[in-house]
């Protein structure tokens, strides 16, 4: 008679998870986040909370999930610093002994604003090299700000996807690529637009 020596063990993973808003305005009221635990704890579970940028987005030191429950809520409090510093990404963490940690990301959108403008050469020849443009802000940011750049006709003029406006500076240059497509297609006009969330965008054409 053969005796089966195979045994099956059930592995239970104690896991924490966050549900948080993707974005919050800097001057918004406190928002609600949810901590979910799997499985439900047999005794009250205290989870330590932290924010990577507490001067931007504040969380309580901890949150407690009652015994037999699978979730608890806590407040996310954005801090309005009155500085021009663009959107900042905050990473949240939740930890408890013997539980896999929770993490979440919230983009805190600055409510201070500025106006962008773009300067480009008026004209360019296909395949030309060494061309540059400039993004200018009406006010200098207090922290580096990422500016999105988009061309209305990438086959004619290609800026980088982003450029960083340094803290304390009001302008930054960027390289502009004008591809040679080997086609007979006459003069074409492309418009390059610079944008930052909650700022007034700027644009300029090049032919």
PDB file of C-alpha atoms in Angstrom:
ATOM      1  CA  UNK A   1       0.000   0.000   0.000  1.00  0.00           C
ATOM      2  CA  UNK A   2       1.468   3.355  -1.004  1.00  0.00           C
ATOM      3  CA  UNK A   3       1.213   6.198   1.497  1.00  0.00           C
ATOM      4  CA  UNK A   4       0.965   9.715   0.081  1.00  0.00           C
ATOM      5  CA  UNK A   5       3.506  12.023   1.744  1.00  0.00           C
ATOM      6  CA  UNK A   6       2.278  15.230   0.114  1.00  0.00           C
ATOM      7  CA  UNK A   7       0.740  17.832   2.410  1.00  0.00           C
ATOM      8  CA  UNK A   8      -0.932  21.111   1.457  1.00  0.00           C
ATOM      9  CA  UNK A   9      -0.312  24.240   3.499  1.00  0.00           C
ATOM     10  CA  UNK A  10      -2.440  27.340   3.155  1.00  0.00           C
ATOM     11  CA  UNK A  11      -0.331  30.508   3.041  1.00  0.00           C
ATOM     12  CA  UNK A  12      -2.101  33.608   4.289  1.00  0.00           C
ATOM     13  CA  UNK A  13      -0.554  36.927   3.341  1.00  0.00           C
ATOM     14  CA  UNK A  14      -1.284  39.808   5.683  1.00  0.00           C
ATOM     15  CA  UNK A  15      -1.545  42.781   3.361  1.00  0.00           C
ATOM     16  CA  UNK A  16      -2.194  46.510   3.678  1.00  0.00           C
ATOM     17  CA  UNK A  17      -3.425  48.713   0.829  1.00  0.00           C
ATOM     18  CA  UNK A  18      -4.404  52.357   0.335  1.00  0.00           C
ATOM     19  CA  UNK A  19      -7.169  53.981  -1.668  1.00  0.00           C
ATOM     20  CA  UNK A  20      -6.256  57.644  -2.133  1.00  0.00           C
ATOM     21  CA  UNK A  21      -7.256  60.429  -4.546  1.00  0.00           C
ATOM     22  CA  UNK A  22      -4.935  60.781  -7.533  1.00  0.00           C
ATOM     23  CA  UNK A  23      -4.779  64.567  -7.142  1.00  0.00           C
ATOM     24  CA  UNK A  24      -5.536  67.190  -4.511  1.00  0.00           C
ATOM     25  CA  UNK A  25      -5.483  70.964  -4.806  1.00  0.00           C
ATOM     26  CA  UNK A  26      -3.064  72.583  -2.407  1.00  0.00           C
ATOM     27  CA  UNK A  27      -5.820  74.791  -0.973  1.00  0.00           C
ATOM     28  CA  UNK A  28      -8.457  72.036  -0.807  1.00  0.00           C
ATOM     29  CA  UNK A  29     -10.136  70.825   2.364  1.00  0.00           C
ATOM     30  CA  UNK A  30      -8.891  67.601   3.903  1.00  0.00           C
ATOM     31  CA  UNK A  31      -9.693  64.520   1.836  1.00  0.00           C
ATOM     32  CA  UNK A  32     -10.485  60.995   3.013  1.00  0.00           C
ATOM     33  CA  UNK A  33      -8.183  58.055   2.353  1.00  0.00           C
ATOM     34  CA  UNK A  34      -8.967  54.402   3.070  1.00  0.00           C
ATOM     35  CA  UNK A  35      -6.667  51.746   4.482  1.00  0.00           C
ATOM     36  CA  UNK A  36      -7.710  48.208   3.585  1.00  0.00           C
ATOM     37  CA  UNK A  37      -6.373  45.140   5.397  1.00  0.00           C
ATOM     38  CA  UNK A  38      -6.477  41.527   4.246  1.00  0.00           C
ATOM     39  CA  UNK A  39      -7.531  39.461   6.119  1.00  0.00           C
ATOM     40  CA  UNK A  40      -9.494  41.166   8.883  1.00  0.00           C
ATOM     41  CA  UNK A  41      -7.370  41.292  12.057  1.00  0.00           C
ATOM     42  CA  UNK A  42      -8.449  39.316  15.103  1.00  0.00           C
ATOM     43  CA  UNK A  43      -7.419  42.209  17.375  1.00  0.00           C
ATOM     44  CA  UNK A  44      -7.261  45.982  16.768  1.00  0.00           C
ATOM     45  CA  UNK A  45      -4.450  46.694  14.281  1.00  0.00           C
ATOM     46  CA  UNK A  46      -2.553  49.977  14.500  1.00  0.00           C
ATOM     47  CA  UNK A  47      -0.839  50.990  11.253  1.00  0.00           C
ATOM     48  CA  UNK A  48       1.857  53.675  11.231  1.00  0.00           C
ATOM     49  CA  UNK A  49       1.385  56.300   8.514  1.00  0.00           C
ATOM     50  CA  UNK A  50       3.914  58.590   6.863  1.00  0.00           C
ATOM     51  CA  UNK A  51       4.114  61.182   4.085  1.00  0.00           C
ATOM     52  CA  UNK A  52       7.228  61.732   1.981  1.00  0.00           C
ATOM     53  CA  UNK A  53       6.477  65.494   2.002  1.00  0.00           C
ATOM     54  CA  UNK A  54       4.691  66.350   5.258  1.00  0.00           C
ATOM     55  CA  UNK A  55       5.032  70.081   4.506  1.00  0.00           C
ATOM     56  CA  UNK A  56       2.905  69.433   1.397  1.00  0.00           C
ATOM     57  CA  UNK A  57       0.483  66.680   2.471  1.00  0.00           C
ATOM     58  CA  UNK A  58      -0.058  65.736   6.108  1.00  0.00           C
ATOM     59  CA  UNK A  59      -1.323  62.415   7.469  1.00  0.00           C
ATOM     60  CA  UNK A  60      -1.950  61.302  11.063  1.00  0.00           C
ATOM     61  CA  UNK A  61       0.797  59.325  12.787  1.00  0.00           C
ATOM     62  CA  UNK A  62      -1.317  56.160  12.690  1.00  0.00           C
ATOM     63  CA  UNK A  63      -4.729  54.681  12.029  1.00  0.00           C
ATOM     64  CA  UNK A  64      -6.353  51.737  13.814  1.00  0.00           C
ATOM     65  CA  UNK A  65      -8.417  49.046  12.118  1.00  0.00           C
ATOM     66  CA  UNK A  66     -10.907  47.508  14.609  1.00  0.00           C
ATOM     67  CA  UNK A  67     -10.878  43.779  15.206  1.00  0.00           C
ATOM     68  CA  UNK A  68     -12.922  41.926  12.598  1.00  0.00           C
ATOM     69  CA  UNK A  69     -12.971  44.890  10.219  1.00  0.00           C
ATOM     70  CA  UNK A  70     -11.140  45.153   6.900  1.00  0.00           C
ATOM     71  CA  UNK A  71     -10.777  48.930   6.542  1.00  0.00           C
ATOM     72  CA  UNK A  72     -10.411  52.272   8.286  1.00  0.00           C
ATOM     73  CA  UNK A  73     -10.298  55.834   7.004  1.00  0.00           C
ATOM     74  CA  UNK A  74      -7.952  58.723   7.743  1.00  0.00           C
ATOM     75  CA  UNK A  75      -7.543  62.337   6.658  1.00  0.00           C
ATOM     76  CA  UNK A  76      -5.193  63.696   3.993  1.00  0.00           C
ATOM     77  CA  UNK A  77      -4.558  67.371   4.712  1.00  0.00           C
ATOM     78  CA  UNK A  78      -2.906  69.458   1.972  1.00  0.00           C
ATOM     79  CA  UNK A  79      -0.844  72.441   3.143  1.00  0.00           C
ATOM     80  CA  UNK A  80      -1.215  75.758   1.304  1.00  0.00           C
ATOM     81  CA  UNK A  81       2.267  77.276   1.408  1.00  0.00           C
ATOM     82  CA  UNK A  82       1.523  80.383  -0.759  1.00  0.00           C
ATOM     83  CA  UNK A  83       4.608  79.557  -2.870  1.00  0.00           C
ATOM     84  CA  UNK A  84       4.793  79.077  -6.632  1.00  0.00           C
ATOM     85  CA  UNK A  85       6.117  75.529  -6.813  1.00  0.00           C
ATOM     86  CA  UNK A  86       4.011  73.536  -9.264  1.00  0.00           C
ATOM     87  CA  UNK A  87       2.549  70.073  -8.791  1.00  0.00           C
ATOM     88  CA  UNK A  88       4.385  67.945  -6.251  1.00  0.00           C
ATOM     89  CA  UNK A  89       4.176  64.160  -5.962  1.00  0.00           C
ATOM     90  CA  UNK A  90       3.732  62.796  -2.441  1.00  0.00           C
ATOM     91  CA  UNK A  91       4.263  59.140  -1.538  1.00  0.00           C
ATOM     92  CA  UNK A  92       2.272  57.753   1.392  1.00  0.00           C
ATOM     93  CA  UNK A  93       3.291  54.663   3.365  1.00  0.00           C
ATOM     94  CA  UNK A  94       1.524  52.438   5.886  1.00  0.00           C
ATOM     95  CA  UNK A  95       3.394  49.864   7.957  1.00  0.00           C
ATOM     96  CA  UNK A  96       2.612  47.328  10.691  1.00  0.00           C
ATOM     97  CA  UNK A  97       4.627  44.427  12.054  1.00  0.00           C
ATOM     98  CA  UNK A  98       3.961  41.159  10.181  1.00  0.00           C
ATOM     99  CA  UNK A  99       1.927  42.932   7.478  1.00  0.00           C
ATOM    100  CA  UNK A 100       3.101  43.805   3.970  1.00  0.00           C
ATOM    101  CA  UNK A 101       3.202  47.612   3.683  1.00  0.00           C
ATOM    102  CA  UNK A 102       0.783  49.883   1.866  1.00  0.00           C
ATOM    103  CA  UNK A 103       1.825  52.711  -0.440  1.00  0.00           C
ATOM    104  CA  UNK A 104       0.018  55.383  -2.411  1.00  0.00           C
ATOM    105  CA  UNK A 105       0.810  58.427  -4.517  1.00  0.00           C
ATOM    106  CA  UNK A 106      -1.014  61.755  -4.488  1.00  0.00           C
ATOM    107  CA  UNK A 107      -0.224  64.684  -6.801  1.00  0.00           C
ATOM    108  CA  UNK A 108      -0.740  67.942  -4.917  1.00  0.00           C
ATOM    109  CA  UNK A 109      -1.571  70.696  -7.400  1.00  0.00           C
ATOM    110  CA  UNK A 110      -0.279  74.171  -6.616  1.00  0.00           C
ATOM    111  CA  UNK A 111      -2.961  76.866  -6.440  1.00  0.00           C
ATOM    112  CA  UNK A 112      -0.488  79.681  -7.111  1.00  0.00           C
ATOM    113  CA  UNK A 113      -0.162  80.368 -10.812  1.00  0.00           C
ATOM    114  CA  UNK A 114       2.001  82.015 -13.463  1.00  0.00           C
ATOM    115  CA  UNK A 115       1.877  82.707 -17.192  1.00  0.00           C
ATOM    116  CA  UNK A 116       4.155  80.911 -19.630  1.00  0.00           C
ATOM    117  CA  UNK A 117       5.474  82.147 -22.971  1.00  0.00           C
ATOM    118  CA  UNK A 118       7.543  80.442 -25.664  1.00  0.00           C
ATOM    119  CA  UNK A 119      10.179  81.986 -27.916  1.00  0.00           C
ATOM    120  CA  UNK A 120      11.220  80.209 -31.151  1.00  0.00           C
ATOM    121  CA  UNK A 121      13.097  81.134 -34.335  1.00  0.00           C
ATOM    122  CA  UNK A 122      10.597  82.531 -36.841  1.00  0.00           C
ATOM    123  CA  UNK A 123      11.763  80.154 -39.561  1.00  0.00           C
ATOM    124  CA  UNK A 124      13.984  77.101 -39.984  1.00  0.00           C
ATOM    125  CA  UNK A 125      15.141  74.801 -42.768  1.00  0.00           C
ATOM    126  CA  UNK A 126      14.461  71.068 -42.593  1.00  0.00           C
ATOM    127  CA  UNK A 127      17.393  69.241 -41.053  1.00  0.00           C
ATOM    128  CA  UNK A 128      18.866  72.390 -39.498  1.00  0.00           C
ATOM    129  CA  UNK A 129      20.827  71.821 -36.284  1.00  0.00           C
ATOM    130  CA  UNK A 130      21.603  73.921 -33.249  1.00  0.00           C
ATOM    131  CA  UNK A 131      18.111  75.381 -32.982  1.00  0.00           C
ATOM    132  CA  UNK A 132      16.870  76.392 -29.548  1.00  0.00           C
ATOM    133  CA  UNK A 133      13.716  77.745 -28.003  1.00  0.00           C
ATOM    134  CA  UNK A 134      13.016  79.333 -24.642  1.00  0.00           C
ATOM    135  CA  UNK A 135      10.237  78.925 -22.104  1.00  0.00           C
ATOM    136  CA  UNK A 136       9.667  81.971 -19.914  1.00  0.00           C
ATOM    137  CA  UNK A 137       7.537  82.257 -16.787  1.00  0.00           C
ATOM    138  CA  UNK A 138       5.990  85.478 -15.515  1.00  0.00           C
ATOM    139  CA  UNK A 139       7.239  84.571 -12.019  1.00  0.00           C
ATOM    140  CA  UNK A 140      10.148  82.547 -10.680  1.00  0.00           C
ATOM    141  CA  UNK A 141       9.084  79.321  -8.928  1.00  0.00           C
ATOM    142  CA  UNK A 142      10.219  78.491  -5.398  1.00  0.00           C
ATOM    143  CA  UNK A 143      11.033  74.917  -6.465  1.00  0.00           C
ATOM    144  CA  UNK A 144      11.932  73.285  -9.803  1.00  0.00           C
ATOM    145  CA  UNK A 145       8.841  72.975 -12.007  1.00  0.00           C
ATOM    146  CA  UNK A 146       8.398  70.526 -14.886  1.00  0.00           C
ATOM    147  CA  UNK A 147       6.982  72.194 -18.003  1.00  0.00           C
ATOM    148  CA  UNK A 148       5.248  70.040 -20.632  1.00  0.00           C
ATOM    149  CA  UNK A 149       6.132  70.828 -24.274  1.00  0.00           C
ATOM    150  CA  UNK A 150       3.965  69.760 -27.209  1.00  0.00           C
ATOM    151  CA  UNK A 151       4.313  70.392 -30.939  1.00  0.00           C
ATOM    152  CA  UNK A 152       1.238  70.700 -33.145  1.00  0.00           C
ATOM    153  CA  UNK A 153       3.260  69.135 -36.008  1.00  0.00           C
ATOM    154  CA  UNK A 154       5.999  66.838 -34.684  1.00  0.00           C
ATOM    155  CA  UNK A 155       7.080  65.907 -38.208  1.00  0.00           C
ATOM    156  CA  UNK A 156       8.141  69.538 -38.682  1.00  0.00           C
ATOM    157  CA  UNK A 157       9.326  70.611 -35.206  1.00  0.00           C
ATOM    158  CA  UNK A 158      10.117  68.457 -32.189  1.00  0.00           C
ATOM    159  CA  UNK A 159      10.744  69.923 -28.725  1.00  0.00           C
ATOM    160  CA  UNK A 160      11.596  67.640 -25.784  1.00  0.00           C
ATOM    161  CA  UNK A 161       8.567  66.269 -23.940  1.00  0.00           C
ATOM    162  CA  UNK A 162       9.447  68.287 -20.852  1.00  0.00           C
ATOM    163  CA  UNK A 163      11.854  70.917 -19.626  1.00  0.00           C
ATOM    164  CA  UNK A 164      12.558  71.883 -16.019  1.00  0.00           C
ATOM    165  CA  UNK A 165      12.286  75.493 -14.919  1.00  0.00           C
ATOM    166  CA  UNK A 166      14.833  75.846 -12.092  1.00  0.00           C
ATOM    167  CA  UNK A 167      13.926  77.348  -8.731  1.00  0.00           C
ATOM    168  CA  UNK A 168      14.474  81.089  -8.712  1.00  0.00           C
ATOM    169  CA  UNK A 169      14.694  81.314 -12.521  1.00  0.00           C
ATOM    170  CA  UNK A 170      12.142  82.720 -14.951  1.00  0.00           C
ATOM    171  CA  UNK A 171      13.372  81.080 -18.164  1.00  0.00           C
ATOM    172  CA  UNK A 172      14.920  77.893 -19.476  1.00  0.00           C
ATOM    173  CA  UNK A 173      16.177  77.008 -22.992  1.00  0.00           C
ATOM    174  CA  UNK A 174      15.444  73.805 -24.878  1.00  0.00           C
ATOM    175  CA  UNK A 175      16.700  72.139 -28.042  1.00  0.00           C
ATOM    176  CA  UNK A 176      14.375  72.119 -31.042  1.00  0.00           C
ATOM    177  CA  UNK A 177      14.750  69.369 -33.658  1.00  0.00           C
ATOM    178  CA  UNK A 178      13.580  70.090 -37.216  1.00  0.00           C
ATOM    179  CA  UNK A 179      13.502  66.721 -39.026  1.00  0.00           C
ATOM    180  CA  UNK A 180      14.365  66.362 -42.704  1.00  0.00           C
ATOM    181  CA  UNK A 181      11.591  64.158 -44.078  1.00  0.00           C
ATOM    182  CA  UNK A 182      13.031  64.003 -47.657  1.00  0.00           C
ATOM    183  CA  UNK A 183       9.585  64.938 -49.018  1.00  0.00           C
ATOM    184  CA  UNK A 184       8.571  67.841 -51.242  1.00  0.00           C
ATOM    185  CA  UNK A 185       5.891  69.363 -49.031  1.00  0.00           C
ATOM    186  CA  UNK A 186       6.504  73.110 -49.000  1.00  0.00           C
ATOM    187  CA  UNK A 187       6.602  75.345 -45.955  1.00  0.00           C
ATOM    188  CA  UNK A 188       4.784  74.110 -42.873  1.00  0.00           C
ATOM    189  CA  UNK A 189       4.046  75.842 -39.599  1.00  0.00           C
ATOM    190  CA  UNK A 190       4.304  74.077 -36.257  1.00  0.00           C
ATOM    191  CA  UNK A 191       3.233  75.549 -32.940  1.00  0.00           C
ATOM    192  CA  UNK A 192       5.053  74.616 -29.754  1.00  0.00           C
ATOM    193  CA  UNK A 193       2.994  74.933 -26.569  1.00  0.00           C
ATOM    194  CA  UNK A 194       4.326  75.007 -23.004  1.00  0.00           C
ATOM    195  CA  UNK A 195       2.030  74.084 -20.110  1.00  0.00           C
ATOM    196  CA  UNK A 196       1.975  73.473 -16.362  1.00  0.00           C
ATOM    197  CA  UNK A 197      -1.138  72.401 -14.466  1.00  0.00           C
ATOM    198  CA  UNK A 198      -3.012  75.486 -13.187  1.00  0.00           C
ATOM    199  CA  UNK A 199      -0.712  77.900 -15.082  1.00  0.00           C
ATOM    200  CA  UNK A 200      -1.589  79.862 -18.217  1.00  0.00           C
ATOM    201  CA  UNK A 201      -0.026  78.098 -21.202  1.00  0.00           C
ATOM    202  CA  UNK A 202       2.159  79.802 -23.795  1.00  0.00           C
ATOM    203  CA  UNK A 203       2.922  78.987 -27.406  1.00  0.00           C
ATOM    204  CA  UNK A 204       4.853  80.160 -30.439  1.00  0.00           C
ATOM    205  CA  UNK A 205       4.944  79.170 -34.138  1.00  0.00           C
ATOM    206  CA  UNK A 206       7.891  78.218 -36.332  1.00  0.00           C
ATOM    207  CA  UNK A 207       7.698  77.875 -40.103  1.00  0.00           C
TER     208      UNK A 207
END
